[in-house]
Each structure stands twice: as structure tokens, then as C-alpha cells.
Coordinates of C-alpha atoms and ligand atoms in Angstrom, one line a residue:
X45 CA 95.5 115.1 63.5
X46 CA 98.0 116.3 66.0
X47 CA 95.3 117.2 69.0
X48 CA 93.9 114.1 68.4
X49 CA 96.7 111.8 68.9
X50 CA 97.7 113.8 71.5
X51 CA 94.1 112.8 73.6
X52 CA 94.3 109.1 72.5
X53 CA 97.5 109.3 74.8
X54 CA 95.8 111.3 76.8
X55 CA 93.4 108.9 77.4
X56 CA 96.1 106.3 78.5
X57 CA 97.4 108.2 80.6
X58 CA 93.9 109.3 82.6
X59 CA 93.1 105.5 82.9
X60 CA 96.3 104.1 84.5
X61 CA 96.4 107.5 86.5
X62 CA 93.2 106.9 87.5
X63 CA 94.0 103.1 88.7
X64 CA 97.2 104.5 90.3
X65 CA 95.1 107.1 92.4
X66 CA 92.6 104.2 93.9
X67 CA 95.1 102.1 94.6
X68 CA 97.5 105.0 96.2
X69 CA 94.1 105.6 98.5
X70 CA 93.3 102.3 99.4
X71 CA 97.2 102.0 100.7
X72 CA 97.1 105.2 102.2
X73 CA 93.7 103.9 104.0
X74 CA 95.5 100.3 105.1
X75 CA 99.3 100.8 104.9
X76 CA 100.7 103.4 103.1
X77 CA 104.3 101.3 101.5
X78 CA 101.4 99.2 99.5
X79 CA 101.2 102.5 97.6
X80 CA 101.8 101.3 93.7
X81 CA 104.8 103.5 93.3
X82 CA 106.4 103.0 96.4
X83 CA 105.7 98.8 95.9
X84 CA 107.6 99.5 92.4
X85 CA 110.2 101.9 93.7
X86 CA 110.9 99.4 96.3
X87 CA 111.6 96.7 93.8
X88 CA 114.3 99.0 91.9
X89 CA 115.5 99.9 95.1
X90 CA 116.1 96.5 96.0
X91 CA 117.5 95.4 92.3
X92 CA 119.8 97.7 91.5
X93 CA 123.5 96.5 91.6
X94 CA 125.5 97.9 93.9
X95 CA 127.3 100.2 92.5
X96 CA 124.4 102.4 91.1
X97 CA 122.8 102.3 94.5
X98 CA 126.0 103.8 95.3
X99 CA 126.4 106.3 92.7
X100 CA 122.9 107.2 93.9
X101 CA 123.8 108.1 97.5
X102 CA 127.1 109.8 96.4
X103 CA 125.4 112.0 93.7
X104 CA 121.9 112.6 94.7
X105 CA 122.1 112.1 98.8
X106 CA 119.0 112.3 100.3
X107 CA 117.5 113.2 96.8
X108 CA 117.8 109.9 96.2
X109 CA 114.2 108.7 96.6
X110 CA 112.1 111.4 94.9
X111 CA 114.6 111.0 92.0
X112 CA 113.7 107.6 91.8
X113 CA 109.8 108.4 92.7
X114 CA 110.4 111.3 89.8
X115 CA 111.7 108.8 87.4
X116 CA 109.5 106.0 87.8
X117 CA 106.6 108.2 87.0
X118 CA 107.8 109.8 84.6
X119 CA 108.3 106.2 82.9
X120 CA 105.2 105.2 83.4
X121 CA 103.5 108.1 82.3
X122 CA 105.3 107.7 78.7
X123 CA 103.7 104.3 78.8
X124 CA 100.8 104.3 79.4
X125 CA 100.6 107.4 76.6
X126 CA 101.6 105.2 74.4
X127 CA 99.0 102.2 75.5
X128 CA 96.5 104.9 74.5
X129 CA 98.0 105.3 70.9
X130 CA 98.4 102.0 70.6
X131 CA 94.2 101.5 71.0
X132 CA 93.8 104.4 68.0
X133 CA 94.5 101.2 65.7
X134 CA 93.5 98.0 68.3
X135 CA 91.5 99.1 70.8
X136 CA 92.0 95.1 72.9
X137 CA 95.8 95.5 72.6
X138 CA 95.6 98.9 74.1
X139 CA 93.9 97.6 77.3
X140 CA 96.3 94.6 77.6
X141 CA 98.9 97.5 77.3
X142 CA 97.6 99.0 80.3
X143 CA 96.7 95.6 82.2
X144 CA 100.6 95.3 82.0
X145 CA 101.7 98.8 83.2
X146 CA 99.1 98.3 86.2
X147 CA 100.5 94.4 86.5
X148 CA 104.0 95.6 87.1
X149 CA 103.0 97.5 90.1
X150 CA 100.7 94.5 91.6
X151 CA 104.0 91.8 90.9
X152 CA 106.2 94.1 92.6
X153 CA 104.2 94.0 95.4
X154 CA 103.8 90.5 95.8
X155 CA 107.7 90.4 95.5
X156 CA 108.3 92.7 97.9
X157 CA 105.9 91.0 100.7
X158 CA 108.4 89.4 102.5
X159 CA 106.0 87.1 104.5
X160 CA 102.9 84.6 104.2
X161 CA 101.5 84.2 100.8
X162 CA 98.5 85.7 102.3
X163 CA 100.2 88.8 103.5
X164 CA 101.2 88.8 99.8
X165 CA 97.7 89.5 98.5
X166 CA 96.7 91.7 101.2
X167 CA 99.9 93.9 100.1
X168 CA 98.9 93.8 96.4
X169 CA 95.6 93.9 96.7
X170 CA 95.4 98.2 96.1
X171 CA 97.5 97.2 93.0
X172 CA 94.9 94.6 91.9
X173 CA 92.0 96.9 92.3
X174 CA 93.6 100.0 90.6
X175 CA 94.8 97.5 88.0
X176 CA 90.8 97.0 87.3
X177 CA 90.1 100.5 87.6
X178 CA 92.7 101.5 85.1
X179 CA 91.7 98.9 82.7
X180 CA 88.2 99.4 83.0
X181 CA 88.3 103.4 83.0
X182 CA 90.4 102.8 79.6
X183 CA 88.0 100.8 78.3
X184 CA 84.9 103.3 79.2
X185 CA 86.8 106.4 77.5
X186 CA 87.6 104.2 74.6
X187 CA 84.4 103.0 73.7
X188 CA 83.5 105.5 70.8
X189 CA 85.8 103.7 68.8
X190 CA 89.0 106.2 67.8
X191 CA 87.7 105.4 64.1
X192 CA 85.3 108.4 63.3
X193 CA 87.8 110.7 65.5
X194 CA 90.3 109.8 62.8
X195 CA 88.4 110.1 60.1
X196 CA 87.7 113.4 60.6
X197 CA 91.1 114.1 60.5
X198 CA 92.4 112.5 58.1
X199 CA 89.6 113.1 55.4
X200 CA 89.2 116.5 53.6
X201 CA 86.8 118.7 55.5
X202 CA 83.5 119.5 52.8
X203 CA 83.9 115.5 51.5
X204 CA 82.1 113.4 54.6
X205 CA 79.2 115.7 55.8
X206 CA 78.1 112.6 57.8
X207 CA 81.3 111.1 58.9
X208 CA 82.0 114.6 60.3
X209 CA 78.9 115.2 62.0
X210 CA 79.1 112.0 63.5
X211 CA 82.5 112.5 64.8
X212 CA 81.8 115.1 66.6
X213 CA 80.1 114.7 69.4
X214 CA 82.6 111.6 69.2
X215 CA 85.4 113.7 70.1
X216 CA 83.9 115.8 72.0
X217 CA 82.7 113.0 74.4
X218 CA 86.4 112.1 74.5
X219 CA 87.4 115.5 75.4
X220 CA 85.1 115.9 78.4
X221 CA 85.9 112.0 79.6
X222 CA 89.2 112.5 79.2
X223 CA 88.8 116.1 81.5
X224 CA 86.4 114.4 83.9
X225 CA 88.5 111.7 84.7
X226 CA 91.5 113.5 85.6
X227 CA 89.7 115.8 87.1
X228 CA 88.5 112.4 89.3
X229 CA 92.0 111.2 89.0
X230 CA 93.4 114.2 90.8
X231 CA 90.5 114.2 93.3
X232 CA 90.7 110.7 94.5
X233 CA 94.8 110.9 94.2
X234 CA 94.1 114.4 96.5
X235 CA 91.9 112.3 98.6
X236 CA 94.5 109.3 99.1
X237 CA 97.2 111.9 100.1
X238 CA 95.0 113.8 103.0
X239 CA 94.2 110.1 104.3
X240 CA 97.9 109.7 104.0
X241 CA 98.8 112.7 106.2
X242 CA 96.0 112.0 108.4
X243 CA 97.8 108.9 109.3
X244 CA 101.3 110.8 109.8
X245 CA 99.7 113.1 112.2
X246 CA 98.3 110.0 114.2
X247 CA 101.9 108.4 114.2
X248 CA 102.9 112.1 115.6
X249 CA 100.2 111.5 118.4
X250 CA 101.5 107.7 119.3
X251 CA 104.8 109.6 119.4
X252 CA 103.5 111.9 122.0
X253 CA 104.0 108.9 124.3
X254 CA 105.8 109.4 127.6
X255 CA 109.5 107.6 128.1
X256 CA 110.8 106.8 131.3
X257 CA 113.5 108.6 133.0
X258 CA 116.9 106.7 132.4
X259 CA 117.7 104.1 136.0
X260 CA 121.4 105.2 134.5
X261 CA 121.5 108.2 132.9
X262 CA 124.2 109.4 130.5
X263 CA 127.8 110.4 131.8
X264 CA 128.1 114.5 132.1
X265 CA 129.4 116.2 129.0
X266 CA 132.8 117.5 129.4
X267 CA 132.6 121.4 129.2
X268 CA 134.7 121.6 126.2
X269 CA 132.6 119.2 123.6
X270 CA 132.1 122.4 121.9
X271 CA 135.2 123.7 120.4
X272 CA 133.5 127.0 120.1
X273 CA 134.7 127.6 116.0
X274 CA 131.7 128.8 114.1
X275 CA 130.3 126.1 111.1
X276 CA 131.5 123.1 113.0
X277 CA 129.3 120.2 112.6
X278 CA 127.5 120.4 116.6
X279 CA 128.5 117.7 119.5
X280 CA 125.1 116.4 119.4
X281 CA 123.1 116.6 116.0
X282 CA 119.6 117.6 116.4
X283 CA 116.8 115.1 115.4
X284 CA 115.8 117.1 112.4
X285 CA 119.3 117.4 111.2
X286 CA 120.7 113.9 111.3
X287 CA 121.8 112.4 108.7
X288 CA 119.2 109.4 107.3
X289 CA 119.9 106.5 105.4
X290 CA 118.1 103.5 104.7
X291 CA 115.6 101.8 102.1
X292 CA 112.1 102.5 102.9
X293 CA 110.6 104.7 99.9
X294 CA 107.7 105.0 102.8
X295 CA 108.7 105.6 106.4
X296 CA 107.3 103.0 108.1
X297 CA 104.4 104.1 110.5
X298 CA 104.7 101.4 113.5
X299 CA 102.1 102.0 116.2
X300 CA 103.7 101.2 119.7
X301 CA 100.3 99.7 121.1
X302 CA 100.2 96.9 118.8
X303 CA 104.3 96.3 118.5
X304 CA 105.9 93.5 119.7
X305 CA 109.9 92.9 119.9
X306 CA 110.2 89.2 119.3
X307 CA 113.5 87.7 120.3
X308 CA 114.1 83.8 119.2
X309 CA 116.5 81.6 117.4
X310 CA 118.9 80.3 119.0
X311 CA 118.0 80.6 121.8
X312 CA 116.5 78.2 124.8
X313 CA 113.5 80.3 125.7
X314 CA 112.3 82.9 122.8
X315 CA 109.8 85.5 124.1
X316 CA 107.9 88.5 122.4
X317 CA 108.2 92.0 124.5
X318 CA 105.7 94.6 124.0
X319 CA 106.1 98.3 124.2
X320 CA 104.9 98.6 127.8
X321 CA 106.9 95.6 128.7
X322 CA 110.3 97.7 127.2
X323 CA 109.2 100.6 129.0
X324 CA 109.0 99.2 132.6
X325 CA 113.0 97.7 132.0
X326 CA 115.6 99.6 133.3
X327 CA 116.8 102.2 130.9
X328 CA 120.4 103.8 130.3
X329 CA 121.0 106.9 128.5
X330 CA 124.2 107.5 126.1
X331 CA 125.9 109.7 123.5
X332 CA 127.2 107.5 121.0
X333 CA 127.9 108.1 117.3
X334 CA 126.5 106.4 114.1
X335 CA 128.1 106.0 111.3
X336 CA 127.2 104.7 107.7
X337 CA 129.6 102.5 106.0
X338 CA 128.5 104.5 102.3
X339 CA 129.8 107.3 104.0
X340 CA 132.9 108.9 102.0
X341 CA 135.9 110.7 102.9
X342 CA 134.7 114.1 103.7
X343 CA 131.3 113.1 103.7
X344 CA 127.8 113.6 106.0
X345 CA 126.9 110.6 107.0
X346 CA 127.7 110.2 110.6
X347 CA 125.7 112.0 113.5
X348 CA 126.0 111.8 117.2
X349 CA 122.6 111.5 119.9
X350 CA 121.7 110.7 123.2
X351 CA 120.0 107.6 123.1
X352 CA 117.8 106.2 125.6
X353 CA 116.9 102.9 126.2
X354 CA 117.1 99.3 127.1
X355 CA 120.5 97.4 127.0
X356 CA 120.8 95.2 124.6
X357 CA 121.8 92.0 127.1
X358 CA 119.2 92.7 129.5
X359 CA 116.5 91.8 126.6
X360 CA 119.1 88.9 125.2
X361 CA 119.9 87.7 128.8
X362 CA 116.1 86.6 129.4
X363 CA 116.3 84.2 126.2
X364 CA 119.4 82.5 126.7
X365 CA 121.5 82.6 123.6
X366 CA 123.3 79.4 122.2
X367 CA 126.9 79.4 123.0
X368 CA 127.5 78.7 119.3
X369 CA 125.4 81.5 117.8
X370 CA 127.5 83.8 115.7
X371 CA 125.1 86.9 114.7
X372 CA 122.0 88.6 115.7
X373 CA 119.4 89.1 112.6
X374 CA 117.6 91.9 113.2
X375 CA 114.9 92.3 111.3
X376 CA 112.3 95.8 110.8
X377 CA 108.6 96.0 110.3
X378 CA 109.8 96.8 106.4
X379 CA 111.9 93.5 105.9
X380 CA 115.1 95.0 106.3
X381 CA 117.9 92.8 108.6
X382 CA 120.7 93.4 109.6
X383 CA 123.4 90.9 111.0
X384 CA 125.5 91.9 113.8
X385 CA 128.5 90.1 115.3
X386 CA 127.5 88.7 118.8
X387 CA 130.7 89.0 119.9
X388 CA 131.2 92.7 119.0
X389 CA 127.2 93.4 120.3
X390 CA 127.5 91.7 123.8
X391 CA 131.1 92.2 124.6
X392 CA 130.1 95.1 127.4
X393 CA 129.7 97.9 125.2
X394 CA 126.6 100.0 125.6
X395 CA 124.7 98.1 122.8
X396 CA 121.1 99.2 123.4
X397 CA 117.5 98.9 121.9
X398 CA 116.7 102.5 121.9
X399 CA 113.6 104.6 122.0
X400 CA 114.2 108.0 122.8
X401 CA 116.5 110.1 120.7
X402 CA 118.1 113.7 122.2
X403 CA 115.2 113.5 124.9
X404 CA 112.2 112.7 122.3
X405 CA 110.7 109.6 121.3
X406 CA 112.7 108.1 117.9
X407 CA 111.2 110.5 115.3
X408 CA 109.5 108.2 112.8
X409 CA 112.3 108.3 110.1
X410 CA 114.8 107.0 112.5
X411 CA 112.7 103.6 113.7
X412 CA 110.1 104.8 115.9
X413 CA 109.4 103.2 118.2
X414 CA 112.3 101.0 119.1
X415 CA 115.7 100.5 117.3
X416 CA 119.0 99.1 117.4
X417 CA 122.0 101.1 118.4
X418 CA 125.8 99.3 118.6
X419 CA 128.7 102.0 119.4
X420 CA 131.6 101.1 117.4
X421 CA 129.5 99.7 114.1
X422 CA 128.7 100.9 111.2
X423 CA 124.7 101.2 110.8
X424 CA 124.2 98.6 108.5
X425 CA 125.4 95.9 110.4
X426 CA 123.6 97.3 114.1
X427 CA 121.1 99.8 114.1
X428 CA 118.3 98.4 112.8
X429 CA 115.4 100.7 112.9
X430 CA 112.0 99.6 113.3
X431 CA 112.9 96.8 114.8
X432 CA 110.7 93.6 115.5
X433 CA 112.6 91.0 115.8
X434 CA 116.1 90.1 116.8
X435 CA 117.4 86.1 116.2
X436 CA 120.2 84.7 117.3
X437 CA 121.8 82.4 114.2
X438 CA 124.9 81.8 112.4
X439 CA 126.3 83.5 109.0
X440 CA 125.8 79.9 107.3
X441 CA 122.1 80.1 108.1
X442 CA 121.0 83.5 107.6
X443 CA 122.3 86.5 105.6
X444 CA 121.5 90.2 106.0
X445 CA 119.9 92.9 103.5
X446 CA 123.8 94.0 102.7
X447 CA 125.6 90.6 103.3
X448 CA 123.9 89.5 100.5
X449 CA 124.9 92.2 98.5
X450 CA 128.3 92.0 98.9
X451 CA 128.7 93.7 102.0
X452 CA 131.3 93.0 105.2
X453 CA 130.2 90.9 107.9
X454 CA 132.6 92.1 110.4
X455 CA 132.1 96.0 110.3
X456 CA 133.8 97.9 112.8
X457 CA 133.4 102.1 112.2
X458 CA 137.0 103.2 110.4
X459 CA 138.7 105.8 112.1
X460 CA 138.1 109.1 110.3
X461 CA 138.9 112.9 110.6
X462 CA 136.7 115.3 108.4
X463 CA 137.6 119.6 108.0
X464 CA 134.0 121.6 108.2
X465 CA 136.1 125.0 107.9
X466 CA 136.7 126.6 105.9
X467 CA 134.4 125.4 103.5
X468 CA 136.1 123.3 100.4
X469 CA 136.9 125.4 97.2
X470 CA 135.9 128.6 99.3
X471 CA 138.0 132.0 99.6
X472 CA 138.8 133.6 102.9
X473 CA 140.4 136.4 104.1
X474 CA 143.7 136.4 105.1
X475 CA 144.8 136.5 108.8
X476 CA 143.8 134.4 111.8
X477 CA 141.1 131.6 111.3
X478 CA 140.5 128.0 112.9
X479 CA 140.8 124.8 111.0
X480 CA 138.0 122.6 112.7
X481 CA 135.8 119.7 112.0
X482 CA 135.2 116.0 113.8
X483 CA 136.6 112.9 113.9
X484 CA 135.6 109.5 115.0
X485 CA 136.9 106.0 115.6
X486 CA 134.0 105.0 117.7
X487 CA 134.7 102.8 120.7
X488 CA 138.6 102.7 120.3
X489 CA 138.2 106.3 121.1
X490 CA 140.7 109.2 119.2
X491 CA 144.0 109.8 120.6
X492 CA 144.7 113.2 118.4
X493 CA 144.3 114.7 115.5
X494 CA 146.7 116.4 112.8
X495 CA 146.7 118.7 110.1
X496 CA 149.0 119.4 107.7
X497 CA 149.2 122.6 105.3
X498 CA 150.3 122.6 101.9
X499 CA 153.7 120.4 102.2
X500 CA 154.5 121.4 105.5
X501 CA 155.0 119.1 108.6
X502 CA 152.3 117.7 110.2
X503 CA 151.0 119.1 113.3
X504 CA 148.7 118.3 116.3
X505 CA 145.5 120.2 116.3
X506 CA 143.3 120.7 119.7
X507 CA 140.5 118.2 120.7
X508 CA 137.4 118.4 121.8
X509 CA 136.3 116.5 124.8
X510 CA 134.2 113.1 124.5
X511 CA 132.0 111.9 127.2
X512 CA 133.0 108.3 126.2
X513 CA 135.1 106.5 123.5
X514 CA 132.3 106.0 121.5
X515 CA 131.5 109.3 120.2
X516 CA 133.1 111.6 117.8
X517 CA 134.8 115.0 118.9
X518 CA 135.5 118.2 118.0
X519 CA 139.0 119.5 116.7
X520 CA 140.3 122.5 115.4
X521 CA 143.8 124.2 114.5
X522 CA 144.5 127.9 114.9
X523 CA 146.4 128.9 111.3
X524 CA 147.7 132.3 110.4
X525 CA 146.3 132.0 106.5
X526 CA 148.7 133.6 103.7
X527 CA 147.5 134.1 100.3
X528 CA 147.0 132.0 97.8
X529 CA 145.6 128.5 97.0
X530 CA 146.3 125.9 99.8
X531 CA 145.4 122.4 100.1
X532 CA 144.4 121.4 103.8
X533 CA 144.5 117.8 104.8
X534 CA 143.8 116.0 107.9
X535 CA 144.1 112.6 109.8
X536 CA 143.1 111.4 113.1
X537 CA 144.7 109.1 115.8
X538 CA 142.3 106.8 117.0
X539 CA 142.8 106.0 120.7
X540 CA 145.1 102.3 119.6
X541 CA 147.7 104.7 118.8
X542 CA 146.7 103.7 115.4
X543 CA 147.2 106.7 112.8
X544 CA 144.3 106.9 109.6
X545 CA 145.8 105.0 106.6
X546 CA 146.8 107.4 104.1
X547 CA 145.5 104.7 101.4
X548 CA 141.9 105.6 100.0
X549 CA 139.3 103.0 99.7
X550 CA 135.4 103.1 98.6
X551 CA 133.3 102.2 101.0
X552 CA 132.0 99.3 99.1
X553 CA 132.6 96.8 100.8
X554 CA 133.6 98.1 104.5
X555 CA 134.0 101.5 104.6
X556 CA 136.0 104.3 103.3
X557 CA 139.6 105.0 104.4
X558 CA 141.9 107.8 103.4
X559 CA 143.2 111.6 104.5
X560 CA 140.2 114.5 104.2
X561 CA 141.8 117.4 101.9
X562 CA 140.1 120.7 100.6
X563 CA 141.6 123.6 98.2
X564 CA 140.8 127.1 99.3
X565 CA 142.1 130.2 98.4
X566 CA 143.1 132.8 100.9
X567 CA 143.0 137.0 99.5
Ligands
MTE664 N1 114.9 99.3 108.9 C1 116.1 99.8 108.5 N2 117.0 100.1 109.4 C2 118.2 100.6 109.0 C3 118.5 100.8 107.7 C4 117.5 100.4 106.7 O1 117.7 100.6 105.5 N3 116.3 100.0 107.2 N4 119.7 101.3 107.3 C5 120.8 101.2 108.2 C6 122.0 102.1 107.9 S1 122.8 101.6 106.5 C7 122.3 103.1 108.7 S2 123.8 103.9 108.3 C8 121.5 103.6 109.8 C9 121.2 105.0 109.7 O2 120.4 105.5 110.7 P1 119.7 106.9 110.7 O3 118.9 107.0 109.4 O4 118.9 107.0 111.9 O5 120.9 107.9 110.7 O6 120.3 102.9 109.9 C10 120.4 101.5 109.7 N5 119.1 100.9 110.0
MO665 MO1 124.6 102.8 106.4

């Protein structure tokens, strides 16, 4: 009785598992974010309220998405378990059960195409066809009726000779369709996922793509970016280290031969650039600091690069903007746009359209092959990644991905001093030790940086050089540590004369404000 109601979910489960597999391969063969999961991760992603995407960031970080991709299918495994129980008693009902579970993925795809109506089917057409496949795979290993099956369990043994003979090979037909198809489940899901990484290697080989030597190449590092303090965050963050945040469950795989950067709007002659195009334009080369406006006290998400590529107003200069054009609307080859102030982006500052990242090409999870990159912005208002089109427009006409959730318009980077060492809630000896991290108040540039012990005075620490204003820098503060527990706090200067706000704020809905602190114990 038990085994048995165990396989009729079982048998759920194969078929939609079975339709998920297809359709996972057929998105892996034509674009891999039509996947069914990532179509329905996507649509959480993008309707959760605020403040769980939040809680998200802050508890799980960059466990964020496999959480969600854990959770989802976990979800839907239950379900579809229970579309195969429900057949033990109508088999019809069970395969509208399972049309459903598979319809959820195919509407989430069509709401998440963001363009024609035609792009729409093309993006839920691996949904549509492993709908079909799950609900014709349930159908097939539901066809011996679950009626003898049961009867053999429910009735005593030695009182249905026939019944039980019957049921037999019934069950045992289930058993090996229910085995076969997973085993063609797992084969064809195996399948979907080596065509998948097939296509990541190919991205790696577009990425193997030449960049040209900067016409203005980036101001010489000071010889004292380094602070020399062991477990301080680096001056430049390499490419597999920096921080990532944005919305693609997918990484979007853009190949720079067929890419265009279209630039229109307001504007008096729009034009489309193409990756060659980009390439012959003069290039400058920079080490600025990004920063993400989810970022808390204390927290990771800020990283500093050198950036190559195109400035921003030699690509906006050949359109002509409109005097009264408030915002460029960036937009990625995933839907995502950002809106970024036009007089903050094109007031002189080294706004660029980047493609080359610590002397590489953008690695794919940072916007190969082009992005945006504003110094002085948070990310979510400037550094589009994956970029494909930039318009100019107003904030009455257009709103961005986070405007319309709430977030600021205006969103210059707060100024912001974090402690890397020692480590919070840590124990060190006693004796002589450095107090270091970074700070940052990008493009107003940091004037000094303080620390203060316990409930003692506050006192200037040492600074790092900074090639520029518009990255962060180094600091540390040599401390003779006592025993016991201490509390170390710290506040930056930006270069305004401006001192960090002791006042905490979220970062919801323009960035977090307040004094870094740690406990440690010395002894
Ligand atoms: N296409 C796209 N670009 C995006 C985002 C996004 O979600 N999608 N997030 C933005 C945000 S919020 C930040 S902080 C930066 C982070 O860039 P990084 O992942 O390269 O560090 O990218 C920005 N660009
Ligand atoms: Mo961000």
C-alpha cells in the first residue's frame, strides 16, 4: 500500500521531470535563460517585495540564487508528487494537474519576454514543448489504470487469484516505466547541461577577443595604494573576486559579433554601434570603484578595477542629446535598465562604456561584452551590464528596474569607511597590531579617516594613496591592543570636509549610512 502510493507520486514526478529536462535542452540548445526554472525563478525574482529581496541579499549573499533555484524545485517536485496521487483516484484530473505545474513555467516565460509578442513564443516555446512531454509521458505511465495496482493492495492476498495475477505485471510495468523514464529524464536533463556548458566554453572563446591598447591610459598608481597590513581587502579586486550583484538567474551569454549598442531617444540622430565599431574609438583606461546601494555597513559589496573603454560622451556626442532630457535608460540584453542622471553621467567625469576589466575582456558575469561604468554612483542607477541600448528620456517617461521599486533616482555613492582587521567577534593577541580596511566616497574623494577605541577620542588613522577621487583607499591605524573585549569603530572624511553621519540608515531606498564597529577580544 505504502510502495505503491509512493510510485503513483513517483510517476508524477518522472513525467513533469521529464518535460522539465526537454525543455531545459531545447533552452540550453537556443538560449539558455528560456530554461523553465530559470523563466520561473526569474518571475519570483522579479515579484518579490522589496524587502525580502533584501533579506535575501543580507542573509544568503551570493547564495541567493541556488537558494531560490533549490526552493523552487523542491516546490515543484512536491507537486507534481502529488499530481501523481491525485490520478490513483482520477486519472484526467491528474494530467490537468501536471498541465498546470508545466503551464506555470510556460506563463512565466511569456511574462518575462520583455519584447515582441513573437519573441514571447519563441521564449516559451521549450516550456510549451516540455509542457506536452510532461503531460504526455504522464499519461503513457498511467495508462494501466492505478485500479488493479490498488486492488492488490488493498484486498487480502489468497481472496482475488485473478485480480492479483493481473496486477502484476501491472505494477511491474509501472515500476520499469517509472525507472526508464528517469533514467531518460536524467539523460536528456545530462544532455541539456553538456549543451549548456558547451555554450559557456564558446562564450569563453568570443572572450578570447583582442582589446585595444587605451589612446589614454590610466593615471600611475601611487606607490603606497597598498597599505601593506595583512587581510586588507586589495587596491584592485581581481575579476574572480569581485563582488556580483544583479538579477539574471542565467548569466547572459552575448556574442560580440552579432551585438549592437543602440543609442536613441531623445536624441536628433540615433545610431546602432557594433562591437568592431566600439573597438576602433578611442579608449581610456581607469581605476574607479563600484559600489551597490544594498550594500550594508560593514558589508562586501564594493570592489575597485581598471576599466577600459570608450567614454561615455564620445558615443552620446555623435547622437545629439535633447537639451531637456533628464536620464539615460540603459537597458541589457536580459531587460534590466537602469536610469542614470545626465547631469551626473556627462558632467566630465570618466563615465565610460567599458569592455575590458583589470586587463581582460568583462568576464561574462560582469556584462561581457560592453557595460556601463559611472564613478561616483551606485551600480544600480549606472553600470548596466550587458548593455544594448542607452536612451536619452525623462523620469516622467520612463522608469528603471529599481525606480519602480521604490528605489532613489538621484543616487550618489555614500561616503563609507569599513575595518577588515581584525576580524569582527575574533580574539587576538595582545601587543602591536594594525587596524585597517577601505573607505570610499567615490568622486568627492576621502579627506581622512578615524578610529576610535572603546570610549576614547577619536583619532586619525593613515591613508592609503588613490590614483583619483573616484576610488576607494586603504587605511589602517597602528594600536597597542590591551586585554579584553573592545569595540572598534570607524568613520571616514570624504574629501567635502564632510564627516560620515553617525545616523544608520538601510539601504532601502539610497544607500546605507552609519559608523562600521566590531567587538573583539584581545588575550
Ligand atoms: N544587466 C544588469 N546590470 C546590472 C545589474 C543587473 O541586475 N542587471 N545590477 C546593477 C547593480 S545593482 C550593481 S551594484 C552592479 C554590480 O556590478 P558587478 O556585478 O559587476 O559588481 O551592476 C549593475 N548592473
Ligand atoms: Mo547594486
Amino acid at each position: 500500500m505504502r510502495s505503491s502510493r509512493w510510485w503513483d507520486a513517483g510517476r508524477g514526478i518522472v513525467a513533469v521531470l521529464l518535460g522539465v529536462a526537454v525543455a531545459h535542452l531545447l533552452a540550453a540548445i537556443t538560449e539558455p535563460a528560456r530554461s523553465p526554472l530559470a523563466v520561473a525563478g526569474s518571475l519570483v525574482v522579479r515579484s518579490v517585495p522589496t524587502w525580502l529581496e533584501q533579506l535575501a541579499v543580507q542573509q544568503l549573499g551570493n547564495a541567493d540564487k541556488p537558494v531560490l533555484l533549490v526552493t523552487l524545485s523542491i516546490g515543484v517536485l512536491v507537486l507534481s508528487g502529488l499530481a501523481g496521487l491525485l490520478a490513483r483516484r482520477n486519472r484526467a484530473q491528474g494530467a490537468v494537474a501536471v498541465a498546470f505545474i508545466a503551464g506555470v513555467a510556460v506563463v512565466a516565460a511569456v511574462l518575462g519576454s520583455s519584447a515582441s509578442p513573437s519573441s514571447a513564443l519563441a521564449d516559451a516555446l521549450p516550456s510549451i514543448v516540455g509542457a506536452v512531454v510532461a503531460v504526455v509521458a504522464f499519461l503513457l505511465l498511467t495508462r494501466d489504470d492505478a485500479v488493479p495496482a490498488q486492488s492488490v493492495s488493498t484486498d487480502p492476498p489468497a481472496n482475488d487469484e485473478p485480480a492479483r495475477s493481473m496486477a502484476t505485471p501491472t505494477r511491474r510495468g509501472v515500476v520499469l516505466g517509472v525507472v526508464g523514464v528517469a533514467v531518460a529524464a536524467a539523460f536528456v536533463g545530462a544532455a541539456g547541461e553538456a549543451v549548456r556548458r558547451a555554450r559557456v566554453a564558446q562564450a569563453a572563446i568570443a572572450r578570447a577577443v583582442r582589446l585595444p591598447a587605451p589612446a589614454d591610459p590610466a593615471p600611475a598608481l601611487p606607490s603606497d595604494v597598498e597599505v601593506g597590513v595583512d587581510g586588507v581587502t586589495p587596491f584592485r579586486v581581481p575579476n574572480g573576486d569581485f563582488y556580483r550583484v544583479d538579477t539574471a538567474l542565467v548569466v547572459p551569454q552575448v556574442d560580440p559579433t552579432t551585438w549592437t549598442l543602440r543609442v536613441g531617444g531623445m536624441v536628433s540622430s540615433p545610431f546602432e554601434i557594433t562591437w568592431d565599431e566600439l573597438l576602433a574609438m578611442p579608449m581610456i583606461e581607469r581605476d574607479l570603484t563600484l559600489t551597490c546601494v544594498s550594500n550594508e555597513v560593514g558589508g562586501p559589496y564594493c570592489g575597485n578595477a581598471r576599466w577600459l573603454g570608450v567614454r561615455l560622451t564620445d558615443v552620446l556626442d555623435r547622437a545629439g542629446i535633447d537639451p531637456s532630457a533628464e536620464q539615460l535608460l540603459s537597458t541589457s540584453a536580459d531587460g534590466f535598465t537602469a536610469s542614470t542622471p545626465i547631469s551626473v553621467a556627462l558632467d566630465g567625469r570618466d563615465s565610460m562604456i567599458a569592455v575590458g576589466m583589470n586587463g581582460e575582456p568583462l568576464p561574462p558575469e560582469h556584462g561581457f561584452p560592453a557595460r556601463m561604468v559611472v564613478p561616483g554612483l551606485y551600480g544600480f542607477v549606472s553600470a548596466t551590464k550587458w548593455v544594448v541600448s542607452i536612451e536619452a528620456t525623462t523620469y516622467a517617461a520612463q522608469q528603471a528596474y529599481w525606480t519602480q521599486r521604490g528605489w532613489a533616482t538621484e543616487a550618489p555613492v555614500r561616503t563609507m569607511a569599513r575595518i577588515d582587521v581584525p576580524r569582527p567577534l575574533g580574539t587576538i593577541p595582545p601587543g602591536k597590531v594594525a587596524i585597517a580596511g577601505v573607505c570610499w566616497a567615490q568622486h568627492r574623494g576621502i579627506g581622512g579617516v578615524e578610529v576610535q577605541i572603546d570610549d576614547g577620542p577619536w583619532q586619525a588613522a593613515r591613508l592609503g594613496g588613490a590614483p583619483s577621487d573616484d576610488t576607494w583607499r586603504q587605511w589602517y591605524f597602528p594600536w597597542d591592543a590591551t586585554s579584553g573585549r573592545h569595540s572598534l569603530r570607524v568613520r571616514a572624511v570624504d574629501g567635502t570636509g564632510a564627516t560620515q553621519p553617525a545616523d544608520r540608515l538601510d539601504p532601502f531606498p539610497s544607500g546605507a549610512q552609519g559608523w562600521h564597529e566590531v567587538v573583539i577580544t584581545v588575550g
